[in-house]
PDB file of C-alpha atoms in Angstrom:
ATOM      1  CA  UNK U1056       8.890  -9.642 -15.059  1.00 82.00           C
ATOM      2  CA  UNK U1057       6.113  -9.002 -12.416  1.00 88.00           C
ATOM      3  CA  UNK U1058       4.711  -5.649 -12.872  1.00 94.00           C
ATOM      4  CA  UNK U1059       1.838  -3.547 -12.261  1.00 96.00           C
ATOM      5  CA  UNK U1060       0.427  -0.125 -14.470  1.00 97.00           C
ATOM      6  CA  UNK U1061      -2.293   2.145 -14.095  1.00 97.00           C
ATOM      7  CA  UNK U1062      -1.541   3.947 -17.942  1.00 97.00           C
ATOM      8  CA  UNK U1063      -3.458   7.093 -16.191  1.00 96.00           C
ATOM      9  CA  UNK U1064      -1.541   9.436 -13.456  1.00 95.00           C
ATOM     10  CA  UNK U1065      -4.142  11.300 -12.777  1.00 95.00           C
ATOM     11  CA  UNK U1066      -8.183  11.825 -14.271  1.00 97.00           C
ATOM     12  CA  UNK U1067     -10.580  14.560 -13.968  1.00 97.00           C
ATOM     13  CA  UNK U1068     -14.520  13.296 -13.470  1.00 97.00           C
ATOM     14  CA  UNK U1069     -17.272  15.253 -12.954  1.00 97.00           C
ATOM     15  CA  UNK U1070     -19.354  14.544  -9.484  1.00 96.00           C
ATOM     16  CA  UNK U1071     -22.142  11.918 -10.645  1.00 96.00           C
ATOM     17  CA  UNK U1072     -20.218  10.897 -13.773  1.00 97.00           C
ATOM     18  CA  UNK U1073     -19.403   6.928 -13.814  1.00 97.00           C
ATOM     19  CA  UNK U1074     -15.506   6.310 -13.412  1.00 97.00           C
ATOM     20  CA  UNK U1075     -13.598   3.759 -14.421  1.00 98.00           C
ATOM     21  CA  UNK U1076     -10.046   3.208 -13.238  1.00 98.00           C
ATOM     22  CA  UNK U1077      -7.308   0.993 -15.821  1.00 98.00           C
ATOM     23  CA  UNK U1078      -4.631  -1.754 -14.531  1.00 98.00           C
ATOM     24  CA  UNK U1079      -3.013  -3.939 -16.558  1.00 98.00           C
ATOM     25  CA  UNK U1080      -0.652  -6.321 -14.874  1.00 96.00           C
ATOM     26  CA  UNK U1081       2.455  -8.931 -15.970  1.00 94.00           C
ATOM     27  CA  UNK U1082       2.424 -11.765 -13.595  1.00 91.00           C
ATOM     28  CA  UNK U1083       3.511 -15.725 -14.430  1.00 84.00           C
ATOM     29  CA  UNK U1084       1.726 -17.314 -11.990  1.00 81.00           C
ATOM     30  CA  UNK U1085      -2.431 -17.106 -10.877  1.00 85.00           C
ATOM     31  CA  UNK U1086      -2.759 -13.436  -9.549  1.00 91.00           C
ATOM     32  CA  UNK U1087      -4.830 -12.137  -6.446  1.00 94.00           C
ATOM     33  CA  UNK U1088      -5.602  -8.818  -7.701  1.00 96.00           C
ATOM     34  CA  UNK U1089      -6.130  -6.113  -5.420  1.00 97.00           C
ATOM     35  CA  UNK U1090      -7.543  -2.063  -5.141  1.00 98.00           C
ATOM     36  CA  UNK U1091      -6.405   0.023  -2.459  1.00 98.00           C
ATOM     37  CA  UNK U1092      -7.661   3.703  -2.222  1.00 98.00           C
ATOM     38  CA  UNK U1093      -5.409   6.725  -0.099  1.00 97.00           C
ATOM     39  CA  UNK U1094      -7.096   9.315   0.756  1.00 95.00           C
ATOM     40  CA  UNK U1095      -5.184  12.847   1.255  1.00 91.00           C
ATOM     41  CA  UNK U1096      -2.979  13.061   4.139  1.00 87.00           C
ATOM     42  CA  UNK U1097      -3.951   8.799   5.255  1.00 89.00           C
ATOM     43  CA  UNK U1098      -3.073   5.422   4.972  1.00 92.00           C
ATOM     44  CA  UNK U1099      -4.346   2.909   1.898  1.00 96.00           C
ATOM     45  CA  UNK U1100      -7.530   0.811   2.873  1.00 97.00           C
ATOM     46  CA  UNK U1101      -8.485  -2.339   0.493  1.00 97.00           C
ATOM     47  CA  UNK U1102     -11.354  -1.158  -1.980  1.00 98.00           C
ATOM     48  CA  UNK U1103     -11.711  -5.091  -2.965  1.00 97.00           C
ATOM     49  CA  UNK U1104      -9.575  -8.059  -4.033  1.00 96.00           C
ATOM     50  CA  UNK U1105     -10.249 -10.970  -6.367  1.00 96.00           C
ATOM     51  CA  UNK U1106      -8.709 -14.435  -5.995  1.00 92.00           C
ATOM     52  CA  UNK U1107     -10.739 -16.752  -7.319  1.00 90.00           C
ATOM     53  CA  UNK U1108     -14.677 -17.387  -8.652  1.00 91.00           C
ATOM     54  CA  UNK U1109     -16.670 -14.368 -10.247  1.00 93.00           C
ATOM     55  CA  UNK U1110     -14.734 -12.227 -12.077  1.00 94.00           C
ATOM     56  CA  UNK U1111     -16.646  -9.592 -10.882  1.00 97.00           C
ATOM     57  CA  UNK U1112     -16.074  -8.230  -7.502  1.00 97.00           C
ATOM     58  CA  UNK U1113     -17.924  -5.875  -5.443  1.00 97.00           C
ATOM     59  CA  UNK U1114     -16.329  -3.583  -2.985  1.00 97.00           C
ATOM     60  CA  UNK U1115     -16.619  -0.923  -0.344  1.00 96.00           C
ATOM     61  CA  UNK U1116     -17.811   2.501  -1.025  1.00 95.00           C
ATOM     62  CA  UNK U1117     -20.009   1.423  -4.016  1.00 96.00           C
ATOM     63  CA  UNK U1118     -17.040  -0.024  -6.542  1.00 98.00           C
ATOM     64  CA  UNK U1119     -16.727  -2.820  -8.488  1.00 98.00           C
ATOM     65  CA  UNK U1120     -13.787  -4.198 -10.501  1.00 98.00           C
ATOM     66  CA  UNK U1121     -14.029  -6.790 -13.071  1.00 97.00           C
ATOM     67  CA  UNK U1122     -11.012  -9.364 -13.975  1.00 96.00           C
ATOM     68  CA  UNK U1123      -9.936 -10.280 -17.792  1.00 96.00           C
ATOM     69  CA  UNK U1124      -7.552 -12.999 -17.837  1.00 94.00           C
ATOM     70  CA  UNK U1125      -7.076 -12.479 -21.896  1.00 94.00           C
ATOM     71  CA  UNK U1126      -6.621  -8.567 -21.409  1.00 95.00           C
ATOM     72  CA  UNK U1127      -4.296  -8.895 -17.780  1.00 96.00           C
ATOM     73  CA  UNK U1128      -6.552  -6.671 -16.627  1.00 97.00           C
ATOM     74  CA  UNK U1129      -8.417  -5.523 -13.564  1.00 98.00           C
ATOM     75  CA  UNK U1130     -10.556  -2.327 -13.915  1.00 98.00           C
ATOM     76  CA  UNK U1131     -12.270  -1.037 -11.547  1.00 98.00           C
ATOM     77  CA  UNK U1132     -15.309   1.162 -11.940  1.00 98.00           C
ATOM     78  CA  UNK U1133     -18.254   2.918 -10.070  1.00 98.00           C
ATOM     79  CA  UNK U1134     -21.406   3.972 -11.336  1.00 97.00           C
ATOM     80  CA  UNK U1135     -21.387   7.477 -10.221  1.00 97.00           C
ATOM     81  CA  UNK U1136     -18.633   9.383  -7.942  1.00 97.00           C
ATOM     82  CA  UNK U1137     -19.362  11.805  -4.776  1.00 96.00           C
ATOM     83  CA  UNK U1138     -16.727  14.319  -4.174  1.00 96.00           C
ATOM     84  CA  UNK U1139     -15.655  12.226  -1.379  1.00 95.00           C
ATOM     85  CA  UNK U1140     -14.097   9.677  -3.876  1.00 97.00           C
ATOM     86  CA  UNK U1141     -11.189  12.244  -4.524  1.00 97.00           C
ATOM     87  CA  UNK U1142      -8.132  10.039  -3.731  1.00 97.00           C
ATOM     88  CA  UNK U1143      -5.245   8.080  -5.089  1.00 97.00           C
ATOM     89  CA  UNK U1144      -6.094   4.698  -6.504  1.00 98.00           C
ATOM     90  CA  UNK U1145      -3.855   2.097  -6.632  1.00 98.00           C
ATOM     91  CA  UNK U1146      -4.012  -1.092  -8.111  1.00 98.00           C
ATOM     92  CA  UNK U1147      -1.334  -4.673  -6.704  1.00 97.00           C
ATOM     93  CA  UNK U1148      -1.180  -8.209  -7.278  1.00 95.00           C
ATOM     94  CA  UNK U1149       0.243 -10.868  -5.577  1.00 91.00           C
ATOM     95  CA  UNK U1150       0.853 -14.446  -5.781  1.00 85.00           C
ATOM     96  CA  UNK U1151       3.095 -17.303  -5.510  1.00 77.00           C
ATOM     97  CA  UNK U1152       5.823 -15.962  -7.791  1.00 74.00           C
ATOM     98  CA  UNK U1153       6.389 -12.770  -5.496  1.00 78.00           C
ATOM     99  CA  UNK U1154       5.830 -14.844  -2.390  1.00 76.00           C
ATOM    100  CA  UNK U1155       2.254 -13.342  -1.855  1.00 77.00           C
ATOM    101  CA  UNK U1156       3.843  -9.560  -1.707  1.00 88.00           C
ATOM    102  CA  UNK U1157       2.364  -7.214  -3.321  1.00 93.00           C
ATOM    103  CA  UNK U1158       3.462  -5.405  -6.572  1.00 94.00           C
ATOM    104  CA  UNK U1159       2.004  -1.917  -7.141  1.00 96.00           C
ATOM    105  CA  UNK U1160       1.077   0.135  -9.216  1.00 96.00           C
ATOM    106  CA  UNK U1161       2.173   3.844  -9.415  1.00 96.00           C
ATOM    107  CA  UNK U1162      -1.410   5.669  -8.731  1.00 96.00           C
ATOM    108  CA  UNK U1163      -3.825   7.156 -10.443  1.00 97.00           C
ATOM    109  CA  UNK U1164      -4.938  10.220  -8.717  1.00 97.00           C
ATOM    110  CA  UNK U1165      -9.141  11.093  -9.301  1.00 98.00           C
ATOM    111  CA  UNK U1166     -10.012  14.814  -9.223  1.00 97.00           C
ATOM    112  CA  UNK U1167     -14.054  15.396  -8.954  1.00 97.00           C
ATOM    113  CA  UNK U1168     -15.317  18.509 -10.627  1.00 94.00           C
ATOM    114  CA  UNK U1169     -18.468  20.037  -8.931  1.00 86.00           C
TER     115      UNK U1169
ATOM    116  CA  UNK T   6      -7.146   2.852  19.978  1.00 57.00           C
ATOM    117  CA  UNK T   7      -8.319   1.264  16.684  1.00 71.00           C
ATOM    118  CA  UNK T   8      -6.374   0.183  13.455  1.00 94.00           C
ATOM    119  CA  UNK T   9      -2.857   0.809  12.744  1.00 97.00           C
ATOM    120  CA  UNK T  10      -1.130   3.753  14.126  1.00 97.00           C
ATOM    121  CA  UNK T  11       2.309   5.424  13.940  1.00 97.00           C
ATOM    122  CA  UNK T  12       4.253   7.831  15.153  1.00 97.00           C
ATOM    123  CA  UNK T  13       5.456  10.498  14.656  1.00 97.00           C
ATOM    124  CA  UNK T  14       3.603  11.985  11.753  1.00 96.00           C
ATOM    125  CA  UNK T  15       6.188  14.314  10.529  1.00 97.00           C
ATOM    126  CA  UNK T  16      10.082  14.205  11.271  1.00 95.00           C
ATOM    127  CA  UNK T  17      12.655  16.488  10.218  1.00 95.00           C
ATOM    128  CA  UNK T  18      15.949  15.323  10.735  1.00 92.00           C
ATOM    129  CA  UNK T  19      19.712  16.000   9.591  1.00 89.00           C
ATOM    130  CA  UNK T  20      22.001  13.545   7.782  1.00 87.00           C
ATOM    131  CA  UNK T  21      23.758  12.744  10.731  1.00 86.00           C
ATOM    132  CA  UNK T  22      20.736  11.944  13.350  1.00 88.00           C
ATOM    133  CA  UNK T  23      19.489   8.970  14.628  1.00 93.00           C
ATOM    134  CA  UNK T  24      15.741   8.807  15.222  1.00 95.00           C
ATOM    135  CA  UNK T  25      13.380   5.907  14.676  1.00 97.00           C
ATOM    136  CA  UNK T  26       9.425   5.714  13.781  1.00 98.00           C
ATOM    137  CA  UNK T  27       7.039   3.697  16.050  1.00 98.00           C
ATOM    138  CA  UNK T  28       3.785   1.502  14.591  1.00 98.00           C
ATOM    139  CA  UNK T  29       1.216  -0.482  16.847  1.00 97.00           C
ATOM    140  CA  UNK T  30      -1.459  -2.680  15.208  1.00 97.00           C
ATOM    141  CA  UNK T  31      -4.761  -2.926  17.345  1.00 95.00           C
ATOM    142  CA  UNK T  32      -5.691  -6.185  15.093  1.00 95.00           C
ATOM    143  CA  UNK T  33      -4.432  -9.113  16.571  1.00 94.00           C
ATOM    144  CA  UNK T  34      -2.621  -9.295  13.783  1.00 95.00           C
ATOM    145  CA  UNK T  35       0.681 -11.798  13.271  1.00 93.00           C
ATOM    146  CA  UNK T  36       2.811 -10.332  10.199  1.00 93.00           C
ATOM    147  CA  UNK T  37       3.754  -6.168   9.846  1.00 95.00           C
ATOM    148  CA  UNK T  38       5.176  -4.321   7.057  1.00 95.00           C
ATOM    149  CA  UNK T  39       7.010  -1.228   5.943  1.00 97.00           C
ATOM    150  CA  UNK T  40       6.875   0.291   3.082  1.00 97.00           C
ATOM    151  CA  UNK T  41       8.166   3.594   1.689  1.00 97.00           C
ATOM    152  CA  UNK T  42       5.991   5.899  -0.440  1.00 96.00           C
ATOM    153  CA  UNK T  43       7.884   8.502  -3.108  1.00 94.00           C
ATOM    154  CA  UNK T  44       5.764  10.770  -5.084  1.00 89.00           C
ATOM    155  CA  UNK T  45       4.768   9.424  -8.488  1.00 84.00           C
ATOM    156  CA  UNK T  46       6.161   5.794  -7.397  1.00 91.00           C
ATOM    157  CA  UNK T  47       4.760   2.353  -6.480  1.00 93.00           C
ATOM    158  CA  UNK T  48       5.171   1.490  -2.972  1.00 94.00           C
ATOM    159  CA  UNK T  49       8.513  -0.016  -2.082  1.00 95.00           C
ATOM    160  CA  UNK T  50       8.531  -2.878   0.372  1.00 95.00           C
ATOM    161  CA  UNK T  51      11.151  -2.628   2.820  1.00 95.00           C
ATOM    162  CA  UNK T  52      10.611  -5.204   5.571  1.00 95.00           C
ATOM    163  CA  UNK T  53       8.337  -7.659   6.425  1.00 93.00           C
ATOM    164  CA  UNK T  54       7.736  -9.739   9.751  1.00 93.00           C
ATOM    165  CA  UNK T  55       5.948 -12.553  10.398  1.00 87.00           C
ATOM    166  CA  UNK T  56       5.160 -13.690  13.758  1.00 84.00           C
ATOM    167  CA  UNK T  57       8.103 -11.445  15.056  1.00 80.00           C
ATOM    168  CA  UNK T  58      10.749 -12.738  13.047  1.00 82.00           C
ATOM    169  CA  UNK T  59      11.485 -10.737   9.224  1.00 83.00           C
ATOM    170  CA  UNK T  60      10.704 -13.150   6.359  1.00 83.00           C
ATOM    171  CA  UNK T  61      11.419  -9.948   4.091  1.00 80.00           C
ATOM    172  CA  UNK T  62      14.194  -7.449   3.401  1.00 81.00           C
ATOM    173  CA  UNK T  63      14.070  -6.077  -0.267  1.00 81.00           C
ATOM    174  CA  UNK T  64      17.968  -4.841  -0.449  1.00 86.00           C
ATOM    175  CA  UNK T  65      17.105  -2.280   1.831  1.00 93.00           C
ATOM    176  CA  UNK T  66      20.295   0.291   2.983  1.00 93.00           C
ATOM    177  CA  UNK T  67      21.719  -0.339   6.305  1.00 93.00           C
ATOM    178  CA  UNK T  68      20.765   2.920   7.540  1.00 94.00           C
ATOM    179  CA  UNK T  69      17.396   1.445   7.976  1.00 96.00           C
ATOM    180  CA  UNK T  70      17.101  -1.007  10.535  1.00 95.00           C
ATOM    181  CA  UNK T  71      13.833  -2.684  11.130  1.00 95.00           C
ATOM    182  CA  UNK T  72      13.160  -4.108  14.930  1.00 95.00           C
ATOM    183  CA  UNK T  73       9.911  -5.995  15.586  1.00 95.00           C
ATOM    184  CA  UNK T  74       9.999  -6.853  19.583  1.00 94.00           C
ATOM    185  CA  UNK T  75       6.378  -8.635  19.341  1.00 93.00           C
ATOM    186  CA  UNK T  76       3.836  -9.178  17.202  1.00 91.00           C
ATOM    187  CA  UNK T  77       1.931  -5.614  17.830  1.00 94.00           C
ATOM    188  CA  UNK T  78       5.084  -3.054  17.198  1.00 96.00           C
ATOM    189  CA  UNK T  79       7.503  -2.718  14.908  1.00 97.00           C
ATOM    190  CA  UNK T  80      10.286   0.059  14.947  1.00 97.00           C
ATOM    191  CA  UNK T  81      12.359   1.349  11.835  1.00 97.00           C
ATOM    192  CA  UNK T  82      15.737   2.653  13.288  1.00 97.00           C
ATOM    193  CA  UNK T  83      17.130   5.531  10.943  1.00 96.00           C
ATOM    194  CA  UNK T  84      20.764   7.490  11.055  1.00 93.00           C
ATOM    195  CA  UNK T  85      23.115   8.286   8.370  1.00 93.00           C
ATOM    196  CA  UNK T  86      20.323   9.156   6.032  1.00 93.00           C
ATOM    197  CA  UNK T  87      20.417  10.776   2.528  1.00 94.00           C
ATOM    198  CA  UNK T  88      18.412  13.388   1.398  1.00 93.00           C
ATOM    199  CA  UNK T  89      16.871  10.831  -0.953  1.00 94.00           C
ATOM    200  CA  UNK T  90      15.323   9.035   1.681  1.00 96.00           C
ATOM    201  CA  UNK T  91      12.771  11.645   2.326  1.00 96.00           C
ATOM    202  CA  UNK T  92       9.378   9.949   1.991  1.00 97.00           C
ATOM    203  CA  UNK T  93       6.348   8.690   3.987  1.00 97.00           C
ATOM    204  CA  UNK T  94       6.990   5.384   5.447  1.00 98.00           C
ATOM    205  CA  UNK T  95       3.643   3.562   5.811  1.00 97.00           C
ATOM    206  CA  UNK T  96       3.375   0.594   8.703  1.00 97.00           C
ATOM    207  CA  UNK T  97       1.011  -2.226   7.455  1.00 97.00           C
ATOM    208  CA  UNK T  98      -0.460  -5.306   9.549  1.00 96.00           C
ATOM    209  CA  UNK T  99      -2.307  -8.500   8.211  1.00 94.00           C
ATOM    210  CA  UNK T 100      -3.575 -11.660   9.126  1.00 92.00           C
ATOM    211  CA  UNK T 101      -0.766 -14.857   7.807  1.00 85.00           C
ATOM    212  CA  UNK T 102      -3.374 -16.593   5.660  1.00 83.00           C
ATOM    213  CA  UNK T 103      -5.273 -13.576   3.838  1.00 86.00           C
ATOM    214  CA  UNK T 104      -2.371 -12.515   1.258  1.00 83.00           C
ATOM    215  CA  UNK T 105      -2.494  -9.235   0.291  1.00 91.00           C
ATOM    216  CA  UNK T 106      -5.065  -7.833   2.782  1.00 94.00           C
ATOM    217  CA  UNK T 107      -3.255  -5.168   4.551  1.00 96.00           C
ATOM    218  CA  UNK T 108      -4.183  -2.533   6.808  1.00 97.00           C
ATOM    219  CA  UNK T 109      -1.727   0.778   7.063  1.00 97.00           C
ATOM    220  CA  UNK T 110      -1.360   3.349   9.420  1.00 97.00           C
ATOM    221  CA  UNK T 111      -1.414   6.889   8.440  1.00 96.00           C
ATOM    222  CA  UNK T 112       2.363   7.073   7.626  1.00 96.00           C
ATOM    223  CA  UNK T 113       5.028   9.479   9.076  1.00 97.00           C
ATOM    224  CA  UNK T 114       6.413  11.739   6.739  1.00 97.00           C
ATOM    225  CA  UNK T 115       9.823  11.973   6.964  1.00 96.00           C
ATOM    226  CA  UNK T 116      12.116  14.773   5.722  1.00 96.00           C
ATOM    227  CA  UNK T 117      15.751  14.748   5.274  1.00 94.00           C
ATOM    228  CA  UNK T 118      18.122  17.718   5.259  1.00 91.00           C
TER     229      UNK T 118
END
């Protein structure tokens, strides 16, 4: 079955601490793996994606993520938060088996202590 | 206007209304989306069109009915609803050809009584 989790609900980091976000995924066929980040009270906006090539991607806001085919993983980390990184992050993938909609993950919610 | 946007924000309604929630893309996008956000959930995709016609409808109650006149609105008709149904419904728009890249409105949070 196709499925997305982010093991975390929510995780407390301290402002200039380095974060680093878990997904693990179940998906049969090649994945396009995806970050989106909500901010309180808006919409999601894509943090990065990976479909093919470097393993390592590089997004907006100063993330990264980093794809392990033996794990089913795709965690995605910065070096060190700002307060304005409080959000919910959520992880999808897509493909051919769910016609190139997204499955999602459930959220993992990042508090910043000052 | 920019982006994604939809209206209205917030909606109260009783079990017995009819109302509906409004989303424009800006993009020049060709394929929209809704999707329904519950607390402590992944996103549930309700309906998708591409290029005005819906390619997607994930067993999604009749009391929701999607209607996508062109390419830049979409519409998602509601009456009869169930307290259950209270969520945020977010509008999405992308590009056919860039799976996966999808840009959302703000959402309109809708209550239920």
């Amino acid at each position: 079955a196709q499925s997305v989790t982010q093991p975390d609900i929510h995780i407390t980091v301290s402002e200039g601490a380095s974060l680093e976000l878990r997904c693990n995924y179940s998906y049969g066929a090649t994945p396009y793996l995806f970050w989106y980040v909500q901010s309180p009270g808006q919409g999601l906006q894509l943090l990065l994606k990976y479909f093919s090539g470097d393993t390592l991607v590089q997004g907006i806001k100063g993330f990264e993520a980093e794809f392990k085919r033996s794990q089913s993983s795709f965690n995605l980390r910065k070096p060190s938060v700002h307060w304005s990184d409080a959000a919910e992050y959520f992880c999808a993938v897509g493909g051919m088996d769910s016609n190139y909609q997204l499955i999602w993950g459930a959220g993992t919610k990042l508090i910043i202590k000052p | 206007e920019t982006g994604v946007t939809q209206t209205p924000r917030h909606l109260v309604m009783g079990m017995t209304n009819k109302k509906s929630l409004k989303c424009e893309q800006h993009l020049g996008h060709n394929a929209m989306y809704w999707y329904k956000q519950s607390a402590k959930k992944p996103l549930e995709l309700m309906f998708v069109y591409n290029f005005k016609e819906q390619t997607e409808n994930n067993s999604v109650p009749s009391r929701f009915s999607p209607e996508c006149p062109n390419s830049s609105h979409l519409f998602l008709h509601l009456h009869t609803l169930q307290p259950e149904d209270s969520a945020l419904y977010l509008c999405a728009s992308s590009q056919i050809g860039r799976p996966g890249e999808l840009f959302f409105g703000e959402g309109s949070r809708l209550t239920v009584l």
